[in-house]
Amino acid sequence: MLLGCIADDLTGATDLALMLVRGGMRTVQVVGVPEDPARLPEADAIVVALKSRTTPPEEAVAESLASAEALLAAGARQLFFKYCSTFDSTDRGNIGPVTDALMERLGCAFTLACPAFPGNQRTVYQGHLFVGSTLLSDSPLKDHPLTPMHDSNLVSVLSRQTRHKVSLVPFETVEAGPESIAEGFDRARAEGAGIAIVDAVSDRHLFAIGAAAADLPLVTGGSGVAIGLPENFRRQGLLTESDPLAGFAAPPGKAAILAGSCSAATRGQVAQARAAGIPAYQIDPLELSSGVVSPRTMLDWASQQDGERPFMIFSTATPDSIRQVQDALGRDKAGSLVEDALAEVAAGLVGQGVRRFIVAGGETSGAVVNGLKLQALEIGPEIDPGVPWTRSGGETPLALALKSGNFGAPDFFVKAWDLLL
Ligand SMILES: Nc1ncnc2c1ncn2[C@@H]1O[C@H](COP(=O)(O)OP(=O)(O)OP(=O)(O)O)[C@@H](O)[C@H]1O
Ligand SMILES: O=C(O)[C@@H](O)C(=O)CO
């Protein structure tokens, strides 16, 4: 095992695993803190998927450290901490506290932080994160139900979360290539910084950052910055050439879409799926809370669908409607109510013969995968940037596309099935 990765949510883990597979690394995604390092699957990279993005920082730190122990015991030569390309976090964390704890565990005085993922329109320029042509703080992420982002200056955002001084390796330095970036790291260290935000607006920048990061014990960022890491191992003769996607086969069975994400991209995808005639059940969290509807109601509805085509159960709503729900129930209660319901529904759907799932939303995917008690996911073909099909093991294998809220083209829910022949 070469690269040990810890991801703060399920869809982020899948996104990272896909990036590494595309770079030629045999990669397995495991769900939750590995209990026994000796039983981790054989692979070049292992991505541990946690659900630690919005948990209390102490919990996120404890789970991340326990995962790091397992990955190091399994032989990892470098650790990667994966968080969201839109830097989803609050002033309490969890990006800063987890980075601090991993640095301390590894005894490393310096690391980089780079959420850029140009393939999905996330770029960092002069330390400011852009979503498409908009600053993060003007993007739909300002209305995220759990981690609303109101500051685009990542040096400021991260400084509020970490014990370390945070500095910037700016565009001009990155543009000049790997050696210049390594010098930028040295300058940041000399200025007393423990973490440097690194600008990147293209994949070329990310490859260069990857090369400059070859000797860092810890790399942190979105999946984008992992694009250059496989080459470091290849250069050392540690990667054997193989086709990591060979042998992926999706189990046959009924198909369902479960959407708990309220992100702008998911709202568009839900609308397009409905326009395409996909049968749809909308969850009203207030009705769920008062007991007017329950997971049973949704399963009864699902059992009446013909099973010939996918159907959709979704709680996706507009920012105004989310605000009303959160005012009535509280933010965390509203979130966990919907997540728990969708997790129960997913388990019930497997009982009805569903074997193929699209799940939208990182927190939602975490809840669903836990509800289904899945332990490991094999990575399959890419549907859209950052979202592959995956396949679970066990007695009842499932095909799952775990879609980050803001990823995927508008027709994602309609077209994704075509890759599962
Ligand atoms: N109608 C609703 N009202 C209030 N909260 C909701 C509603 N629908 C879903 N939620 C909650 O909002 C949260 C959405 O987070 P989730 O991570 O699943 O999606 P996302 O943030 O769009 O995706 P990602 O983290 O991949 O970017 C979940 O906790 C979900 O339960
Ligand atoms: O980096 C991203 O944007 C995604 O992989 C993700 O983590 C969303 O939950």
Tab-separated table of C-alpha atoms and ligand atoms in Angstrom:
chain	number	residue	atom	x	y	z
A	1	MET	CA	0.000	0.000	0.000
A	2	LEU	CA	1.392	3.344	-1.023
A	3	LEU	CA	-1.150	6.069	-0.359
A	4	GLY	CA	-3.463	6.061	2.657
A	5	CYS	CA	-6.415	8.422	2.326
A	6	ILE	CA	-8.951	9.703	4.814
A	7	ALA	CA	-12.037	11.379	3.348
A	8	ASP	CA	-14.502	13.372	5.424
A	9	ASP	CA	-17.525	12.116	3.509
A	10	LEU	CA	-18.659	9.231	1.353
A	11	THR	CA	-19.064	10.972	-1.973
A	12	GLY	CA	-15.768	12.771	-1.465
A	13	ALA	CA	-14.082	9.428	-0.886
A	14	THR	CA	-15.511	8.051	-4.112
A	15	ASP	CA	-14.442	11.179	-5.966
A	16	LEU	CA	-10.870	10.741	-4.701
A	17	ALA	CA	-10.837	7.004	-5.377
A	18	LEU	CA	-11.890	7.667	-8.977
A	19	MET	CA	-9.063	10.195	-9.398
A	20	LEU	CA	-6.502	7.655	-8.169
A	21	VAL	CA	-7.932	4.851	-10.316
A	22	ARG	CA	-7.698	7.120	-13.347
A	23	GLY	CA	-4.044	7.691	-12.430
A	24	GLY	CA	-3.467	3.924	-12.573
A	25	MET	CA	-3.561	3.100	-8.852
A	26	ARG	CA	-5.521	0.045	-7.727
A	27	THR	CA	-7.772	1.735	-5.201
A	28	VAL	CA	-10.323	0.418	-2.730
A	29	GLN	CA	-12.735	2.529	-0.726
A	30	VAL	CA	-13.564	1.271	2.760
A	31	VAL	CA	-16.429	2.616	4.815
A	32	GLY	CA	-15.691	3.815	8.337
A	33	VAL	CA	-12.604	3.428	10.513
A	34	PRO	CA	-10.889	0.140	9.560
A	35	GLU	CA	-11.082	-2.246	12.486
A	36	ASP	CA	-8.128	-4.415	11.596
A	37	PRO	CA	-5.335	-3.123	9.325
A	38	ALA	CA	-4.349	-6.700	8.529
A	39	ARG	CA	-7.737	-7.210	6.886
A	40	LEU	CA	-7.572	-4.159	4.624
A	41	PRO	CA	-7.839	-5.206	0.977
A	42	GLU	CA	-4.683	-5.319	-1.114
A	43	ALA	CA	-4.367	-2.118	-3.157
A	44	ASP	CA	-2.023	0.713	-4.094
A	45	ALA	CA	-4.298	3.196	-2.356
A	46	ILE	CA	-6.979	2.821	0.269
A	47	VAL	CA	-9.542	5.544	0.831
A	48	VAL	CA	-11.248	5.450	4.211
A	49	ALA	CA	-14.651	7.108	3.919
A	50	LEU	CA	-15.700	8.778	7.156
A	51	LYS	CA	-18.773	10.867	7.877
A	52	SER	CA	-16.832	13.506	9.743
A	53	ARG	CA	-17.424	16.714	7.835
A	54	THR	CA	-20.007	18.064	10.228
A	55	THR	CA	-19.549	15.972	13.379
A	56	PRO	CA	-18.117	17.630	16.515
A	57	PRO	CA	-14.386	18.314	15.886
A	58	GLU	CA	-13.275	15.951	18.684
A	59	GLU	CA	-15.109	13.078	16.995
A	60	ALA	CA	-13.738	13.946	13.557
A	61	VAL	CA	-10.198	14.074	14.977
A	62	ALA	CA	-10.559	10.768	16.842
A	63	GLU	CA	-11.910	8.923	13.795
A	64	SER	CA	-9.325	10.445	11.470
A	65	LEU	CA	-6.475	9.510	13.806
A	66	ALA	CA	-7.769	5.963	14.190
A	67	SER	CA	-7.989	5.677	10.401
A	68	ALA	CA	-4.457	7.060	10.052
A	69	GLU	CA	-3.179	4.421	12.488
A	70	ALA	CA	-4.744	1.640	10.429
A	71	LEU	CA	-3.432	3.035	7.137
A	72	LEU	CA	0.089	3.478	8.502
A	73	ALA	CA	0.016	-0.025	9.985
A	74	ALA	CA	-0.978	-1.296	6.527
A	75	GLY	CA	2.133	0.331	5.065
A	76	ALA	CA	1.001	3.728	3.756
A	77	ARG	CA	3.996	5.847	2.736
A	78	GLN	CA	2.014	9.082	2.470
A	79	LEU	CA	-1.338	10.198	3.902
A	80	PHE	CA	-3.969	12.257	2.080
A	81	PHE	CA	-6.772	14.088	3.900
A	82	LYS	CA	-9.648	14.660	1.450
A	83	TYR	CA	-12.210	17.383	2.083
A	84	CYS	CA	-14.673	19.156	-0.133
A	85	SER	CA	-13.642	21.113	-3.212
A	86	THR	CA	-15.810	23.895	-1.816
A	87	PHE	CA	-13.969	23.709	1.544
A	88	ASP	CA	-17.212	22.843	3.387
A	89	SER	CA	-16.545	23.530	7.066
A	90	THR	CA	-17.396	25.898	9.883
A	91	ASP	CA	-15.148	28.021	12.102
A	92	ARG	CA	-15.016	25.045	14.512
A	93	GLY	CA	-13.723	22.732	11.821
A	94	ASN	CA	-13.310	20.121	10.788
A	95	ILE	CA	-10.631	20.779	8.166
A	96	GLY	CA	-8.278	22.624	10.556
A	97	PRO	CA	-8.542	20.335	13.599
A	98	VAL	CA	-8.142	17.132	11.552
A	99	THR	CA	-5.161	18.558	9.634
A	100	ASP	CA	-3.527	19.635	12.912
A	101	ALA	CA	-4.047	16.208	14.469
A	102	LEU	CA	-2.671	14.325	11.436
A	103	MET	CA	0.366	16.622	11.281
A	104	GLU	CA	1.055	15.990	14.940
A	105	ARG	CA	0.678	12.218	14.506
A	106	LEU	CA	3.067	12.208	11.550
A	107	GLY	CA	5.473	14.617	13.225
A	108	CYS	CA	5.317	16.826	10.159
A	109	ALA	CA	5.734	20.557	10.481
A	110	PHE	CA	4.283	21.495	7.101
A	111	THR	CA	1.557	20.523	4.681
A	112	LEU	CA	-0.422	22.037	1.832
A	113	ALA	CA	-4.142	22.698	1.474
A	114	CYS	CA	-5.639	22.854	-2.021
A	115	PRO	CA	-9.328	22.199	-2.708
A	116	ALA	CA	-9.074	23.131	-6.419
A	117	PHE	CA	-10.847	20.806	-8.875
A	118	PRO	CA	-10.875	22.636	-12.234
A	119	GLY	CA	-12.703	19.712	-13.907
A	120	ASN	CA	-15.649	20.644	-11.707
A	121	GLN	CA	-15.119	24.415	-11.919
A	122	ARG	CA	-13.458	24.832	-8.524
A	123	THR	CA	-10.344	27.011	-8.768
A	124	VAL	CA	-8.180	28.813	-6.231
A	125	TYR	CA	-6.638	32.140	-7.194
A	126	GLN	CA	-4.699	34.360	-4.755
A	127	GLY	CA	-6.090	32.180	-1.994
A	128	HIS	CA	-9.701	32.786	-3.013
A	129	LEU	CA	-11.934	29.881	-3.946
A	130	PHE	CA	-14.117	30.238	-7.026
A	131	VAL	CA	-17.059	28.081	-8.068
A	132	GLY	CA	-17.227	28.651	-11.808
A	133	SER	CA	-16.902	32.391	-12.280
A	134	THR	CA	-18.292	33.212	-8.825
A	135	LEU	CA	-16.524	33.605	-5.508
A	136	LEU	CA	-17.409	30.787	-3.097
A	137	SER	CA	-19.227	33.231	-0.829
A	138	ASP	CA	-21.500	34.351	-3.692
A	139	SER	CA	-22.109	30.801	-4.947
A	140	PRO	CA	-25.006	28.540	-3.895
A	141	LEU	CA	-22.674	27.218	-1.161
A	142	LYS	CA	-23.609	30.301	0.869
A	143	ASP	CA	-26.959	28.542	1.429
A	144	HIS	CA	-25.630	25.060	2.260
A	145	PRO	CA	-27.904	23.496	4.906
A	146	LEU	CA	-25.017	22.389	7.175
A	147	THR	CA	-21.903	24.358	6.214
A	148	PRO	CA	-22.889	27.704	4.683
A	149	MET	CA	-19.746	29.338	3.243
A	150	HIS	CA	-19.584	33.114	3.636
A	151	ASP	CA	-15.850	33.756	3.194
A	152	SER	CA	-13.914	32.949	0.004
A	153	ASN	CA	-10.464	33.759	1.382
A	154	LEU	CA	-9.163	30.332	2.323
A	155	VAL	CA	-6.187	31.687	4.261
A	156	SER	CA	-8.696	33.436	6.545
A	157	VAL	CA	-11.122	30.499	6.654
A	158	LEU	CA	-8.425	27.987	7.568
A	159	SER	CA	-6.678	30.361	10.008
A	160	ARG	CA	-9.844	30.371	12.101
A	161	GLN	CA	-9.729	26.555	12.355
A	162	THR	CA	-6.074	25.621	12.859
A	163	ARG	CA	-3.320	26.133	15.428
A	164	HIS	CA	-0.843	26.685	12.589
A	165	LYS	CA	0.036	29.850	10.767
A	166	VAL	CA	-1.466	29.648	7.254
A	167	SER	CA	0.229	31.230	4.252
A	168	LEU	CA	-0.272	31.235	0.491
A	169	VAL	CA	1.678	29.771	-2.418
A	170	PRO	CA	0.311	32.086	-5.084
A	171	PHE	CA	-0.552	31.592	-8.741
A	172	GLU	CA	2.724	33.061	-10.075
A	173	THR	CA	4.745	30.512	-8.082
A	174	VAL	CA	2.512	27.608	-9.111
A	175	GLU	CA	2.507	28.657	-12.762
A	176	ALA	CA	6.325	28.384	-12.795
A	177	GLY	CA	6.209	24.621	-12.070
A	178	PRO	CA	7.150	22.012	-9.466
A	179	GLU	CA	10.555	23.406	-8.452
A	180	SER	CA	9.119	26.857	-7.945
A	181	ILE	CA	6.291	25.368	-5.877
A	182	ALA	CA	8.764	23.439	-3.712
A	183	GLU	CA	10.622	26.733	-3.157
A	184	GLY	CA	7.259	28.290	-2.272
A	185	PHE	CA	6.822	25.581	0.385
A	186	ASP	CA	10.314	26.393	1.739
A	187	ARG	CA	9.480	30.103	1.891
A	188	ALA	CA	6.218	29.369	3.698
A	189	ARG	CA	8.070	27.188	6.225
A	190	ALA	CA	10.726	29.880	6.711
A	191	GLU	CA	7.943	32.380	7.472
A	192	GLY	CA	6.727	30.042	10.210
A	193	ALA	CA	3.696	28.681	8.341
A	194	GLY	CA	2.553	25.138	9.044
A	195	ILE	CA	0.019	25.044	6.219
A	196	ALA	CA	0.050	26.717	2.811
A	197	ILE	CA	-3.040	27.271	0.709
A	198	VAL	CA	-1.894	26.605	-2.859
A	199	ASP	CA	-3.437	28.335	-5.868
A	200	ALA	CA	-4.467	26.185	-8.843
A	201	VAL	CA	-6.681	26.998	-11.801
A	202	SER	CA	-5.844	24.102	-14.152
A	203	ASP	CA	-4.953	20.429	-14.092
A	204	ARG	CA	-1.453	21.412	-15.184
A	205	HIS	CA	-1.107	23.285	-11.899
A	206	LEU	CA	-2.405	20.285	-9.970
A	207	PHE	CA	0.092	17.923	-11.625
A	208	ALA	CA	2.883	20.359	-10.715
A	209	ILE	CA	1.671	20.623	-7.100
A	210	GLY	CA	1.505	16.818	-6.914
A	211	ALA	CA	5.121	16.545	-8.064
A	212	ALA	CA	6.220	19.165	-5.531
A	213	ALA	CA	4.389	17.287	-2.778
A	214	ALA	CA	6.176	13.964	-3.357
A	215	ASP	CA	8.048	14.146	-0.049
A	216	LEU	CA	5.324	15.614	2.132
A	217	PRO	CA	4.135	13.031	4.680
A	218	LEU	CA	0.649	14.580	4.500
A	219	VAL	CA	-1.207	16.184	1.605
A	220	THR	CA	-4.631	17.776	2.127
A	221	GLY	CA	-7.210	18.940	-0.351
A	222	GLY	CA	-9.943	18.077	-2.794
A	223	SER	CA	-9.591	15.134	-5.144
A	224	GLY	CA	-8.018	17.440	-7.746
A	225	VAL	CA	-4.686	17.767	-5.997
A	226	ALA	CA	-4.378	13.953	-5.944
A	227	ILE	CA	-4.112	13.959	-9.746
A	228	GLY	CA	-0.317	14.259	-9.614
A	229	LEU	CA	0.361	11.776	-6.806
A	230	PRO	CA	0.279	8.448	-8.742
A	231	GLU	CA	3.131	9.690	-10.940
A	232	ASN	CA	5.361	10.149	-7.853
A	233	PHE	CA	4.989	6.459	-7.047
A	234	ARG	CA	5.355	5.440	-10.700
A	235	ARG	CA	8.598	7.393	-10.942
A	236	GLN	CA	9.963	5.375	-8.007
A	237	GLY	CA	8.983	2.122	-9.744
A	238	LEU	CA	6.379	1.344	-7.076
A	239	LEU	CA	3.323	1.145	-9.338
A	240	THR	CA	2.765	-1.892	-11.515
A	241	GLU	CA	0.872	-1.155	-14.704
A	242	SER	CA	-2.662	-2.553	-14.595
A	243	ASP	CA	-6.174	-1.574	-15.581
A	244	PRO	CA	-7.824	-0.836	-12.240
A	245	LEU	CA	-11.276	-0.819	-13.887
A	246	ALA	CA	-10.981	-4.294	-15.410
A	247	GLY	CA	-13.588	-6.736	-14.156
A	248	PHE	CA	-16.177	-4.224	-12.929
A	249	ALA	CA	-19.625	-5.808	-13.297
A	250	ALA	CA	-22.859	-4.291	-12.019
A	251	PRO	CA	-25.416	-6.633	-10.434
A	252	PRO	CA	-28.798	-6.808	-12.191
A	253	GLY	CA	-31.920	-5.572	-10.393
A	254	LYS	CA	-34.318	-2.673	-9.903
A	255	ALA	CA	-33.011	0.895	-9.819
A	256	ALA	CA	-33.711	3.780	-7.441
A	257	ILE	CA	-32.587	7.373	-6.971
A	258	LEU	CA	-32.396	8.720	-3.404
A	259	ALA	CA	-31.727	12.453	-3.237
A	260	GLY	CA	-31.143	14.223	0.086
A	261	SER	CA	-28.897	16.896	-1.377
A	262	CYS	CA	-30.388	20.368	-1.765
A	263	SER	CA	-27.453	21.719	-3.753
A	264	ALA	CA	-28.069	23.680	-6.914
A	265	ALA	CA	-26.840	20.865	-9.188
A	266	THR	CA	-29.058	18.279	-7.481
A	267	ARG	CA	-32.079	20.591	-7.694
A	268	GLY	CA	-31.523	20.802	-11.458
A	269	GLN	CA	-31.046	17.025	-11.746
A	270	VAL	CA	-34.235	16.320	-9.773
A	271	ALA	CA	-36.148	18.724	-12.024
A	272	GLN	CA	-34.745	17.094	-15.155
A	273	ALA	CA	-35.546	13.585	-13.899
A	274	ARG	CA	-39.139	14.604	-13.187
A	275	ALA	CA	-39.404	16.242	-16.598
A	276	ALA	CA	-38.141	12.977	-18.127
A	277	GLY	CA	-41.045	11.131	-16.475
A	278	ILE	CA	-39.113	9.321	-13.728
A	279	PRO	CA	-41.713	8.508	-11.033
A	280	ALA	CA	-40.939	10.611	-7.970
A	281	TYR	CA	-41.916	10.802	-4.294
A	282	GLN	CA	-41.106	14.058	-2.483
A	283	ILE	CA	-40.340	13.881	1.246
A	284	ASP	CA	-41.671	16.754	3.321
A	285	PRO	CA	-39.475	16.866	6.462
A	286	LEU	CA	-42.266	18.543	8.474
A	287	GLU	CA	-44.655	15.696	7.639
A	288	LEU	CA	-41.927	13.229	8.491
A	289	SER	CA	-41.353	14.923	11.822
A	290	SER	CA	-45.019	14.962	12.758
A	291	GLY	CA	-45.464	11.324	11.746
A	292	VAL	CA	-47.896	12.044	8.890
A	293	VAL	CA	-45.491	10.090	6.670
A	294	SER	CA	-42.747	7.604	7.507
A	295	PRO	CA	-40.204	5.459	5.667
A	296	ARG	CA	-42.998	2.839	5.472
A	297	THR	CA	-45.110	5.270	3.411
A	298	MET	CA	-42.218	5.692	0.971
A	299	LEU	CA	-41.577	1.952	0.739
A	300	ASP	CA	-45.265	1.330	0.061
A	301	TRP	CA	-45.118	3.910	-2.725
A	302	ALA	CA	-41.943	2.284	-4.111
A	303	SER	CA	-43.520	-1.179	-4.095
A	304	GLN	CA	-46.238	0.141	-6.421
A	305	GLN	CA	-43.715	1.202	-9.102
A	306	ASP	CA	-43.343	-1.123	-12.061
A	307	GLY	CA	-39.628	-1.830	-11.444
A	308	GLU	CA	-38.939	-1.593	-15.175
A	309	ARG	CA	-37.467	1.898	-14.889
A	310	PRO	CA	-35.771	3.842	-12.102
A	311	PHE	CA	-37.875	5.739	-9.575
A	312	MET	CA	-36.864	8.579	-7.265
A	313	ILE	CA	-37.431	9.457	-3.617
A	314	PHE	CA	-36.153	12.936	-2.784
A	315	SER	CA	-36.187	15.624	-0.109
A	316	THR	CA	-34.381	18.137	-2.307
A	317	ALA	CA	-35.824	21.600	-1.713
A	318	THR	CA	-35.131	25.286	-2.288
A	319	PRO	CA	-33.135	27.390	0.208
A	320	ASP	CA	-36.386	29.125	1.319
A	321	SER	CA	-38.126	25.863	2.029
A	322	ILE	CA	-35.040	24.509	3.871
A	323	ARG	CA	-35.009	27.631	6.045
A	324	GLN	CA	-38.648	27.053	7.016
A	325	VAL	CA	-37.935	23.439	7.904
A	326	GLN	CA	-34.816	24.363	9.874
A	327	ASP	CA	-36.646	27.134	11.745
A	328	ALA	CA	-39.274	24.608	12.771
A	329	LEU	CA	-37.027	21.632	13.568
A	330	GLY	CA	-33.483	22.950	14.015
A	331	ARG	CA	-30.737	22.459	11.441
A	332	ASP	CA	-29.233	19.229	12.756
A	333	LYS	CA	-32.571	17.626	13.615
A	334	ALA	CA	-33.920	18.364	10.124
A	335	GLY	CA	-30.762	16.916	8.545
A	336	SER	CA	-30.683	13.721	10.571
A	337	LEU	CA	-34.430	13.170	10.217
A	338	VAL	CA	-34.169	13.067	6.432
A	339	GLU	CA	-30.892	11.126	6.458
A	340	ASP	CA	-32.274	8.471	8.815
A	341	ALA	CA	-35.432	8.140	6.731
A	342	LEU	CA	-33.490	7.674	3.490
A	343	ALA	CA	-31.168	5.149	5.164
A	344	GLU	CA	-34.178	3.111	6.306
A	345	VAL	CA	-35.793	3.414	2.897
A	346	ALA	CA	-32.600	2.190	1.185
A	347	ALA	CA	-32.506	-0.926	3.357
A	348	GLY	CA	-36.195	-1.568	2.649
A	349	LEU	CA	-35.655	-1.128	-1.088
A	350	VAL	CA	-32.970	-3.819	-1.123
A	351	GLY	CA	-35.662	-6.062	0.344
A	352	GLN	CA	-37.844	-5.119	-2.658
A	353	GLY	CA	-35.141	-6.177	-5.130
A	354	VAL	CA	-33.442	-2.841	-5.793
A	355	ARG	CA	-29.772	-3.481	-6.626
A	356	ARG	CA	-28.825	-0.221	-8.341
A	357	PHE	CA	-28.835	3.096	-6.495
A	358	ILE	CA	-27.969	6.662	-7.246
A	359	VAL	CA	-27.631	8.586	-3.980
A	360	ALA	CA	-27.251	12.367	-4.077
A	361	GLY	CA	-25.451	14.199	-1.278
A	362	GLY	CA	-22.403	13.388	0.834
A	363	GLU	CA	-24.161	13.268	4.211
A	364	THR	CA	-27.056	11.439	2.624
A	365	SER	CA	-24.722	8.884	1.018
A	366	GLY	CA	-22.991	8.361	4.355
A	367	ALA	CA	-26.309	7.649	6.022
A	368	VAL	CA	-27.471	5.334	3.231
A	369	VAL	CA	-24.232	3.353	3.064
A	370	ASN	CA	-24.269	2.958	6.856
A	371	GLY	CA	-27.933	1.935	6.686
A	372	LEU	CA	-27.031	-0.701	4.112
A	373	LYS	CA	-24.078	-1.790	6.288
A	374	LEU	CA	-21.693	-1.689	3.327
A	375	GLN	CA	-18.013	-2.098	4.135
A	376	ALA	CA	-16.056	-1.608	0.945
A	377	LEU	CA	-16.653	-0.236	-2.536
A	378	GLU	CA	-14.920	-1.139	-5.763
A	379	ILE	CA	-14.608	1.775	-8.210
A	380	GLY	CA	-16.202	1.490	-11.650
A	381	PRO	CA	-16.714	3.692	-14.698
A	382	GLU	CA	-16.961	7.485	-14.422
A	383	ILE	CA	-20.401	8.966	-15.042
A	384	ASP	CA	-19.393	12.617	-14.769
A	385	PRO	CA	-16.240	14.243	-13.299
A	386	GLY	CA	-15.857	13.057	-9.708
A	387	VAL	CA	-18.683	10.495	-9.791
A	388	PRO	CA	-18.076	6.835	-10.698
A	389	TRP	CA	-20.308	3.813	-10.397
A	390	THR	CA	-19.162	1.659	-7.509
A	391	ARG	CA	-19.927	-1.900	-6.509
A	392	SER	CA	-20.289	-3.216	-2.993
A	393	GLY	CA	-19.193	-6.711	-1.994
A	394	GLY	CA	-21.013	-9.049	0.337
A	395	GLU	CA	-23.827	-11.511	-0.258
A	396	THR	CA	-26.054	-9.003	-2.040
A	397	PRO	CA	-23.794	-6.872	-4.228
A	398	LEU	CA	-25.150	-3.454	-5.129
A	399	ALA	CA	-24.193	-0.884	-7.747
A	400	LEU	CA	-24.090	2.593	-6.252
A	401	ALA	CA	-23.385	6.014	-7.701
A	402	LEU	CA	-22.710	8.283	-4.724
A	403	LYS	CA	-23.025	11.772	-6.148
A	404	SER	CA	-21.605	14.822	-4.411
A	405	GLY	CA	-24.325	17.413	-4.130
A	406	ASN	CA	-22.910	19.835	-6.635
A	407	PHE	CA	-21.468	17.352	-9.109
A	408	GLY	CA	-22.916	15.924	-12.297
A	409	ALA	CA	-24.561	17.229	-15.447
A	410	PRO	CA	-28.274	18.167	-15.369
A	411	ASP	CA	-29.227	14.812	-16.971
A	412	PHE	CA	-27.177	12.765	-14.467
A	413	PHE	CA	-30.158	10.870	-12.994
A	414	VAL	CA	-31.374	9.946	-16.465
A	415	LYS	CA	-28.153	8.994	-18.233
A	416	ALA	CA	-26.101	7.311	-15.465
A	417	TRP	CA	-27.913	3.971	-15.923
A	418	ASP	CA	-26.668	3.609	-19.496
A	419	LEU	CA	-23.188	2.741	-18.204
A	420	LEU	CA	-24.515	-0.326	-16.344
A	421	LEU	CA	-25.120	-2.802	-19.093
B	1	LIG	N1	-35.919	19.551	2.634
B	1	LIG	C1	-34.937	19.594	3.502
B	1	LIG	N2	-34.944	20.479	4.534
B	1	LIG	C2	-33.921	20.527	5.402
B	1	LIG	N3	-32.808	19.742	5.355
B	1	LIG	C3	-32.782	18.848	4.359
B	1	LIG	C4	-33.806	18.727	3.402
B	1	LIG	N4	-33.473	17.758	2.530
B	1	LIG	C5	-32.293	17.280	2.928
B	1	LIG	N5	-31.859	17.940	4.019
B	1	LIG	C6	-30.574	17.702	4.695
B	1	LIG	O1	-29.573	18.501	4.090
B	1	LIG	C7	-28.336	17.836	4.157
B	1	LIG	C8	-27.762	17.772	2.767
B	1	LIG	O2	-26.452	17.359	2.863
B	1	LIG	P1	-25.778	16.358	1.838
B	1	LIG	O3	-24.343	16.287	2.220
B	1	LIG	O4	-26.506	15.083	1.734
B	1	LIG	O5	-25.938	17.083	0.448
B	1	LIG	P2	-24.930	18.131	-0.200
B	1	LIG	O6	-24.345	18.965	0.858
B	1	LIG	O7	-25.655	18.778	-1.316
B	1	LIG	O8	-23.832	17.169	-0.798
B	1	LIG	P3	-22.242	17.243	-0.666
B	1	LIG	O9	-21.908	17.189	0.791
B	1	LIG	O10	-21.854	16.017	-1.387
B	1	LIG	O11	-21.839	18.507	-1.317
B	1	LIG	C9	-28.582	16.466	4.748
B	1	LIG	O12	-28.312	16.458	6.130
B	1	LIG	C10	-30.090	16.292	4.495
B	1	LIG	O13	-30.692	15.382	5.375
B	2	LIG	O1	-14.741	17.614	-3.368
B	2	LIG	C1	-15.940	17.608	-3.629
B	2	LIG	O2	-16.573	18.600	-4.020
B	2	LIG	C2	-16.690	16.331	-3.401
B	2	LIG	O3	-15.863	15.225	-3.542
B	2	LIG	C3	-17.259	16.341	-2.037
B	2	LIG	O4	-16.557	16.087	-1.093
B	2	LIG	C4	-18.668	16.741	-1.878
B	2	LIG	O5	-19.220	16.180	-0.733
